XYZ file of C-alpha atoms in Angstrom:
404
model
C 0.000 0.000 0.000
C 1.223 3.487 -0.779
C 2.148 5.902 1.978
C 0.948 9.442 2.511
C 2.413 12.857 3.234
C 0.714 15.616 5.212
C 1.446 19.157 6.415
C 2.102 19.251 10.179
C 2.249 22.087 12.722
C 5.670 22.046 14.410
C 5.382 25.095 16.651
C 4.705 28.812 16.274
C 5.640 29.904 12.765
C 6.749 26.470 11.605
C 5.176 23.734 9.499
C 6.699 20.761 7.726
C 5.624 18.086 5.271
C 5.914 14.675 6.911
C 5.355 11.063 5.930
C 2.477 9.257 7.574
C 0.369 6.163 7.072
C -2.001 5.790 4.178
C -5.499 6.491 5.532
C -7.806 3.688 6.596
C -11.589 3.482 6.466
C -11.718 4.045 10.211
C -12.971 6.693 12.617
C -10.471 8.518 14.844
C -10.140 6.717 18.155
C -11.497 9.590 20.239
C -14.614 9.832 18.077
C -15.302 6.097 18.144
C -14.698 5.850 21.892
C -16.525 9.071 22.707
C -19.719 7.982 20.996
C -19.465 4.246 21.575
C -19.098 3.566 17.844
C -17.243 0.893 15.959
C -13.894 2.042 14.620
C -14.535 0.554 11.180
C -16.097 3.128 8.834
C -17.686 1.350 5.854
C -19.523 4.632 5.171
C -16.205 6.370 4.354
C -14.197 7.051 1.211
C -10.555 7.813 0.578
C -9.669 10.687 -1.706
C -6.505 11.356 -3.618
C -6.170 15.115 -3.233
C -6.540 17.110 -6.435
C -6.376 20.462 -4.645
C -6.175 21.572 -1.031
C -5.821 25.136 0.163
C -4.133 27.128 2.918
C -6.763 28.913 5.011
C -6.543 31.843 7.395
C -7.915 29.541 10.082
C -4.871 27.312 9.591
C -2.699 30.394 9.955
C -4.146 31.140 13.410
C -2.885 27.738 14.544
C 0.494 28.138 12.905
C 0.983 31.513 14.590
C 0.513 29.755 17.932
C -2.753 31.561 18.589
C -4.764 28.461 19.454
C -4.243 25.494 21.751
C -3.177 23.289 18.817
C -0.564 20.760 19.952
C 2.753 20.200 18.215
C 2.118 17.539 15.589
C -1.374 18.762 14.679
C -2.018 17.852 11.055
C -3.369 20.674 8.932
C -5.797 21.279 6.112
C -9.571 21.357 5.844
C -10.126 22.659 2.283
C -10.345 19.417 0.355
C -11.084 18.541 -3.265
C -10.156 15.087 -4.456
C -10.619 11.984 -6.570
C -12.286 8.951 -5.004
C -9.809 6.052 -4.922
C -11.507 3.766 -2.393
C -14.978 3.422 -0.920
C -16.376 1.425 1.966
C -19.039 -1.211 1.509
C -21.796 1.132 2.702
C -20.982 3.907 0.207
C -23.734 3.611 -2.385
C -23.581 6.632 -4.666
C -19.877 7.314 -5.255
C -17.340 5.355 -7.236
C -13.627 5.370 -7.932
C -12.642 8.190 -10.270
C -15.338 10.630 -9.122
C -13.993 14.096 -8.345
C -15.655 15.666 -5.332
C -15.565 18.619 -2.965
C -15.549 17.880 0.761
C -17.099 20.506 3.042
C -14.646 21.455 5.756
C -17.327 20.674 8.353
C -17.551 16.949 8.997
C -21.164 15.862 9.434
C -22.870 12.550 10.123
C -26.050 13.313 8.163
C -28.083 11.595 10.890
C -28.297 13.859 13.947
C -30.767 16.606 14.785
C -28.398 19.365 13.640
C -27.703 17.697 10.292
C -31.413 17.154 9.743
C -31.941 20.873 10.359
C -29.212 21.762 7.837
C -26.789 22.921 10.553
C -23.927 20.723 9.456
C -21.328 22.990 11.065
C -22.487 21.816 14.482
C -23.042 18.098 13.885
C -23.502 16.251 17.185
C -21.862 12.930 16.289
C -18.369 13.756 15.018
C -16.580 15.405 17.945
C -16.976 14.273 21.557
C -15.605 17.582 22.887
C -18.208 19.915 21.356
C -20.656 20.235 18.494
C -18.958 20.415 15.106
C -15.808 18.968 13.587
C -13.321 19.724 10.841
C -10.347 18.043 9.223
C -6.929 18.928 10.589
C -8.042 21.424 13.202
C -7.526 21.883 16.925
C -10.334 20.655 19.203
C -12.297 19.457 16.191
C -12.398 15.721 16.777
C -8.917 14.497 15.869
C -9.608 14.065 12.151
C -6.464 13.911 9.990
C -5.820 17.021 7.902
C -6.287 17.315 4.172
C -3.147 19.207 3.169
C -1.932 15.807 2.136
C -1.714 13.338 -0.711
C -4.650 11.262 0.580
C -7.410 11.797 3.126
C -10.307 9.793 4.569
C -13.818 11.291 4.322
C -16.447 9.768 6.676
C -20.157 9.521 5.855
C -19.059 10.016 2.269
C -22.457 9.814 0.556
C -23.640 12.696 2.727
C -20.487 14.804 2.868
C -19.067 14.667 -0.641
C -20.339 16.865 -3.460
C -19.639 15.056 -6.733
C -18.844 17.147 -9.794
C -20.953 16.039 -12.763
C -18.187 15.867 -15.371
C -14.566 14.944 -14.646
C -12.993 16.877 -17.531
C -14.988 20.011 -16.752
C -14.089 19.711 -13.084
C -10.375 19.566 -13.827
C -10.698 22.511 -16.200
C -12.344 24.631 -13.501
C -10.566 23.132 -10.503
C -9.058 26.420 -9.290
C -12.591 27.758 -8.831
C -14.124 24.501 -7.627
C -11.515 24.024 -4.908
C -12.948 27.112 -3.202
C -16.239 25.252 -2.567
C -14.799 23.362 0.409
C -14.677 26.514 2.535
C -14.051 30.107 1.524
C -16.613 30.554 -1.247
C -19.511 29.198 0.864
C -18.085 30.890 3.958
C -17.878 34.274 2.266
C -21.319 33.759 0.772
C -22.682 32.772 4.187
C -21.277 35.969 5.685
C -22.951 38.120 3.041
C -26.205 36.155 2.899
C -26.748 36.096 6.660
C -26.007 39.813 6.781
C -29.003 40.256 4.490
C -27.168 41.393 1.367
C -29.631 41.647 -1.497
C -30.401 43.644 -4.627
C -29.146 47.187 -4.227
C -27.562 46.730 -0.783
C -24.619 48.810 0.345
C -22.129 46.524 2.073
C -19.018 46.905 4.202
C -16.636 43.919 4.412
C -13.928 44.093 7.062
C -10.802 42.299 5.893
C -9.346 41.748 2.428
C -7.929 38.307 3.059
C -9.340 35.404 1.042
C -12.565 35.075 3.075
C -13.148 38.830 2.961
C -12.602 38.843 -0.793
C -14.977 35.886 -1.116
C -17.590 37.737 0.968
C -17.172 40.823 -1.221
C -17.500 38.757 -4.402
C -20.530 36.954 -2.980
C -22.103 40.320 -2.146
C -21.800 41.248 -5.796
C -23.434 37.953 -6.809
C -26.277 38.729 -4.401
C -26.879 42.060 -6.129
C -25.171 44.635 -3.912
C -24.951 48.101 -5.415
C -21.724 48.992 -3.609
C -19.255 46.747 -1.806
C -16.633 48.472 0.349
C -13.677 46.462 1.649
C -11.562 47.721 4.556
C -8.023 46.619 5.367
C -4.562 47.973 6.152
C -2.755 45.893 3.525
C -2.421 47.894 0.299
C -1.785 44.815 -1.868
C -4.920 43.102 -0.609
C -6.976 46.273 -1.122
C -5.780 46.391 -4.736
C -6.945 42.792 -5.121
C -10.419 43.834 -3.930
C -10.423 46.691 -6.420
C -9.533 44.260 -9.227
C -13.112 42.951 -9.317
C -14.944 46.199 -8.736
C -14.956 46.784 -4.981
C -14.514 50.149 -3.353
C -11.846 50.156 -0.648
C -10.933 52.035 2.519
C -7.428 52.048 3.967
C -7.722 51.667 7.715
C -4.043 52.381 8.270
C -4.903 56.089 8.002
C -6.505 55.946 11.441
C -9.519 57.889 10.162
C -12.990 57.181 11.508
C -14.573 54.384 9.477
C -17.824 56.291 8.959
C -15.821 59.236 7.585
C -14.243 56.892 5.024
C -17.545 55.320 4.002
C -19.544 58.538 3.633
C -17.900 59.780 0.398
C -18.547 56.406 -1.235
C -22.214 55.790 -0.403
C -23.348 59.305 0.517
C -24.081 58.434 4.137
C -22.193 57.199 7.159
C -23.840 53.771 7.346
C -24.337 50.684 5.206
C -27.182 48.207 4.842
C -25.113 45.141 5.756
C -21.658 44.392 7.130
C -19.374 41.363 7.328
C -16.533 40.597 9.753
C -13.987 38.528 7.834
C -11.125 39.237 10.264
C -11.865 37.551 13.586
C -10.036 37.505 16.887
C -6.622 38.720 15.726
C -8.040 42.115 14.716
C -5.972 45.228 15.231
C -7.068 48.765 15.917
C -7.030 51.396 13.180
C -3.958 53.349 12.166
C -0.419 52.523 11.147
C 1.237 50.392 13.806
C -2.026 49.838 15.678
C -1.867 47.114 18.307
C -4.099 44.075 18.504
C -7.580 44.890 19.776
C -9.783 41.834 19.211
C -13.170 43.580 19.457
C -12.280 46.248 16.864
C -14.026 44.758 13.863
C -17.172 43.706 15.701
C -17.486 47.224 17.072
C -16.771 48.695 13.642
C -19.519 46.786 11.907
C -22.025 47.716 14.607
C -20.919 51.332 14.277
C -21.444 51.559 10.509
C -24.357 49.126 10.185
C -27.611 51.049 9.884
C -30.479 50.473 12.278
C -31.909 47.028 11.588
C -28.813 45.900 9.692
C -27.553 42.336 9.531
C -24.008 41.499 10.573
C -22.399 38.367 9.158
C -19.474 37.102 11.229
C -17.528 34.355 9.405
C -14.310 35.667 10.991
C -12.967 33.148 13.503
C -13.293 33.650 17.270
C -11.884 31.056 19.659
C -12.338 29.960 23.257
C -8.619 29.385 23.806
C -5.931 31.856 22.675
C -2.627 31.611 24.558
C -1.234 34.637 22.714
C -4.120 36.988 23.485
C -3.622 40.559 24.658
C -5.185 39.996 28.096
C -6.569 37.305 30.366
C -10.155 37.809 29.218
C -9.257 37.528 25.541
C -7.435 34.262 26.253
C -10.850 32.654 26.766
C -12.588 34.586 23.995
C -14.092 37.264 26.239
C -13.584 40.574 24.441
C -14.892 44.135 24.753
C -17.787 44.113 22.312
C -20.209 47.066 22.504
C -23.253 44.815 22.532
C -25.405 47.682 23.766
C -24.765 49.510 20.510
C -25.873 46.527 18.451
C -28.904 46.046 20.687
C -29.900 49.700 20.408
C -29.705 49.487 16.599
C -31.669 46.190 16.462
C -28.865 44.415 14.659
C -28.981 40.698 14.014
C -25.750 38.693 14.172
C -24.846 35.347 12.615
C -21.700 33.642 13.896
C -20.051 30.242 13.744
C -18.889 27.796 11.114
C -20.529 28.133 7.734
C -22.753 25.100 7.040
C -21.069 24.486 3.695
C -23.641 22.013 2.386
C -26.304 24.725 2.535
C -24.566 26.560 -0.309
C -21.960 24.468 -2.100
C -24.150 22.844 -4.765
C -25.653 26.136 -5.940
C -22.258 27.820 -5.945
C -20.880 24.857 -7.925
C -23.606 25.418 -10.493
C -22.578 29.058 -10.864
C -18.957 28.025 -11.436
C -19.833 25.316 -13.940
C -22.124 27.724 -15.819
C -19.210 30.190 -16.018
C -21.066 32.749 -13.917
C -18.684 32.795 -10.947
C -14.913 33.226 -11.097
C -13.967 33.075 -7.460
C -10.373 31.990 -8.175
C -9.702 35.300 -9.911
C -11.314 37.262 -7.078
C -9.075 35.698 -4.423
C -5.986 35.469 -6.667
C -5.695 31.684 -6.436
C -2.049 30.641 -6.756
C -0.914 27.040 -7.253
C 1.990 25.588 -5.255
C 3.295 22.069 -4.629
C 2.890 20.174 -1.380
C 6.602 20.632 -0.702
C 6.120 24.394 -1.069
C 3.453 24.483 1.672
C 5.875 25.903 4.297
C 6.724 28.757 1.923
C 3.029 29.342 1.261
C 2.353 29.627 4.990
C 5.247 32.052 5.414
C 4.177 34.315 2.550
C 0.522 34.223 3.570
C 1.479 35.201 7.108
C 3.333 38.218 5.708
C 0.132 39.404 4.021
C 0.453 38.115 0.454
C -2.686 38.916 -1.530
C -3.015 35.328 -2.680
C -5.019 32.223 -1.946
C -2.530 29.368 -1.974
C -3.812 26.203 -3.670
C -1.698 23.125 -2.986
C -1.403 20.532 -5.779
C -0.241 17.416 -3.866
C -0.435 14.908 -6.699
C 0.294 17.024 -9.794
C -3.316 16.802 -11.011
C -4.086 20.511 -11.511
C -3.722 21.372 -15.223
C -1.025 23.868 -16.132
């Protein structure tokens, strides 16, 4: 049997590509023991990775800003070719190319039946919800690898209808595992619709995906805020307005010349808990973005919050922030009757429709996020450049299957 290689967290600022065992059709031991399940997983499939991406959520771990242990495998953005299926997999076969939502879901529990696959009850004994290669998410092996095991495969995997078309559009389709649905979820739950004015905080890949999704949803103006000039130029490349927060100016003052008023109809936080204050050299202030979007969201506005917030951050600025307790002006949001949507995006709620847009040539998300192909061996370099603020979405090609 062939082996496998996977990206591994080695300590703050360091990752490596290491050899490991070829995956088995088995549940992680903690999951099986925690739920009293058999280890054997005849409902699972093994994928040979076609594409797997570096995510900002991975970067939080690699910076040492979570409780991830040394040796944590990485990678939850998974697109691959089926190479093996268990006896209970009925509707997939070898050779199918599929997208795997980053949330692992059983398809059987109350949450899955309600479409809340980001908080499945049967895949992580520690809490609701699981993901591949992520801290406190059930011990599932990461997908920045050559091969990966996907449980409950008939439920979790989204099969692409045509293999040749899938390979042709793989740089777009690989975004379906996380950032395209996540960005769309942020915009959709914020209430973005025809004619909306929208503010998106953060011009990283998820922020760019949220901005692009806002355009798909019919927004009249999408404003993206960041302090990274290269990333702001990337937002401008597909028609967004931008505001440079490094100036230290009041956000409402920056928005007013663009939309003619100091508020917007909807706002999205695509930054999360490592937010900094405004102005050049501003220090970390984790509640900044949440307070910003409440400040510029009009009365009755929706606030989508796909940006990551954690319950354990050893590198936080104070003792409260280390447990995810930050200085949010909730009274302001309450007074303005805002509605908030937080948590993991339930990818399956959106991925099929977004796939259809890509296959019909109506969505070009890879261009919007500046998708950039690298090899598995180049993953450490990708992490380093991404951490420095590169305006790119790094797509790893572990098995040389992405067309030139």
